[in-house]
Amino acid sequence: MTTPVIELQDLRREFRMGDENVNALDGASLTVEEGEMVAIVGRSGSGKSTLMNILGCLDTPSGGRYLLNGEDITELSDDRLSEIRGRYLGFVFQNYNLLPRVSALGNVELALHYRPRRGNKRALAMEALDRVGLAHRSAHRPPELSGGEQQRVGIARALVSDPRLVLADEPTGNLDSRSSDLIMATIQSLNRDDGLTIVVVTHDDEVAGVANRIISLADGRVVEDRIIEPRIVVSPIGPSGPEPVAPSATPTPDMAPGVTAPDPQTL
Amino acid sequence: MNPLLILNTALSSVGANKLRAGLTLLGIVIGVAAVVSLMAIGRGARETVTSRITALGTNLLFVRPGSATEGGFVFGQGTAQTLTLEDALAIEDPVFTPDVVAVAPETSTGLQIVAGSQNTFSITLGVTSTWLDVRNIELSSGRPITPVDVANELQVVILGSNVAEQLYESGAPLGQTARLDGRQFTVIGVMEHQGGTGFGNIDDQILVPLTTAHFRLNGSRTPQGDITVATINVQAAGPDALDDARAQVESLLRLRHRLGLDDEDDFTVTNQQDTIDTLESTTDTFVVFLAAVAGISLVVGGIGIMNIMLVSVTERTREIGIRRAVGAKRRDVLMQFVTEATLLSAAGGLVGIALGSAVAELIDGRTFGSETFQTVLNADVAIYALAVSAAIGLFFGIYPAARAARLDPIDALRQV
Ligand SMILES: Nc1ncnc2c1ncn2[C@@H]1O[C@H](COP(=O)(O)OP(=O)(O)OP(=O)(O)O)[C@@H](O)[C@H]1O
Ligand SMILES: [Mg+2]
């Protein structure tokens, strides 16, 4: 049997708030094997984001063990953690987290900045943009892109470094259902076609249904863990696939009436 | 992360806010420009002084009175009234001083000189007939002061070129009268323009017979009734005889002044080189002092850079978080911000060098008041200024950069 990508044993994360301790994670244990697509669900405040931050080596647990590819990350230096983030992990954020003054291509290329030179970075970035169907938007800056397009740039940035694990915390949280489907189709395709291991946090049952395993959190613990038959989202885009149907070329955020606007890019 | 990429990133970040970058640079620009132009002016002054003194010839000695002491206070060199006309005549005697070929004593007073409606203040030197020769100064017109003028205390005056220009705009001063201390003097000559700047410029001075200066203007005597002089110019037989001549003058004066073995000299003997050295070190000190004052604005500029970098770090917290998430190490973030600060500051340095050079070029050869500025631009000052401004950016950039690098990735990303 191969080493699991993620192995959590009794993971804890405490936050001190004044004299009070918040146990955001209170003994969470789980294992994710290579090639799985896992959705993490749970009520607000159940510790999903806290878990994702630890999985992404952006935060360290206060107790328990986290083995990433068999490597105990609690013992690693800050430099080594940075290296792991750059080489093995890809992040997709709810608010996209793109650099507003840099082109889509530049944003994708950024994920290749902090690693030893390997091939033509620009060409790799272009390839990744093409993979999410945005090659024709490569020169646009984030403010000139719709929310859905921005998120696809975010996905391209996560996949360009050829990671072993992609982590997405509410990737569709700011999008309407149509762009949401497009995003999930793209992410699902990374899993099904490229064999990437993916962990997605979501509130949305539709979105969770795209995964093949759903883990429920409550009060910082795993309360349910089940394998499901994934809903296959038909992707209108693929590797050098046709033009996307949903987003228009104009920089209007693609959202339905009544849906809150995406986070303005404040960077 | 390779250096080119760091530089590129820094350039685009700086370029993203050009107005702010420009304003931040201003402090450094002004500081560097001030240092560069002041150094150019200082070096120009130094060259002027050196060349003017060298032009006098190198076999001159200057004897001046020592410091006066009164109630334990020591006054500056030349304040005592220990040198007399008799001393000068004794030095002239080849029996005591075989290596001396000529002697020219002088007295000195500041006086208002009036001609018609014009007047100016000038240093009035009382001199003898040998003075012009010893000091190697030619007349552009007229005649020198003769022994007859001195013997008869005649009221004649030779003008420095600037004085002549100021008093007689018509340009024909010879034979005209001028009033000195209420007395009528006849202009008998004008000295050739010597050039140069600063205090003691002969172009701003006038010459009268020594006896006239003593008896008709405000002369001073020793308690014994001897005529005191301010300086005795001594011309040695040649540059090689300078040391011997100096020793002879010194022992003669010690004898004449009845100084015991334990007594210090009550006079000083200097030569051209001493004068050049003192003046150069004086101008150097002055220039370094001015440059240091200008340097303070460099420090202020550095603080400006630190300030703007701190703002930048705060504004770009999320960018820092994103970079950390895609693999940037703490030192990558540190490098990025330090490079930005250094780049800003060095750019300011370059602009400052250009501005300072332009200012120096502009005032070169121009006259302000009675001073003609001569500036000398050197590459070493420019290189030094550039290095200093880059170092300032580095120094003042480190703290903001360290703050950026210290940010936890997760805190940085959470920032709205
Ligand atoms: N930095 C922090 N300091 C203090 N408490 C925190 C911090 N981060 C999270 N918490 C607390 O930990 C608990 C879990 O938070 P977390 O953000 O993981 O929830 P979540 O499941 O992602 O919720 P949501 O669905 O609303 O995003 C919450 O009670 C929260 O208040
Ligand atoms: Mg959350």
Tab-separated table of C-alpha atoms and ligand atoms in Angstrom, chain A residues 48-50 169-170 201, ligand 2:
chain	number	residue	atom	x	y	z
A	48	LYS	CA	-13.025	23.483	8.439
A	49	SER	CA	-10.805	26.462	7.593
A	50	THR	CA	-8.564	25.784	10.557
A	169	ASP	CA	-11.457	26.441	0.871
A	170	GLU	CA	-14.929	27.355	-0.371
A	201	VAL	CA	-14.267	22.735	1.865
C	2	MG	MG	-14.030	28.749	6.872
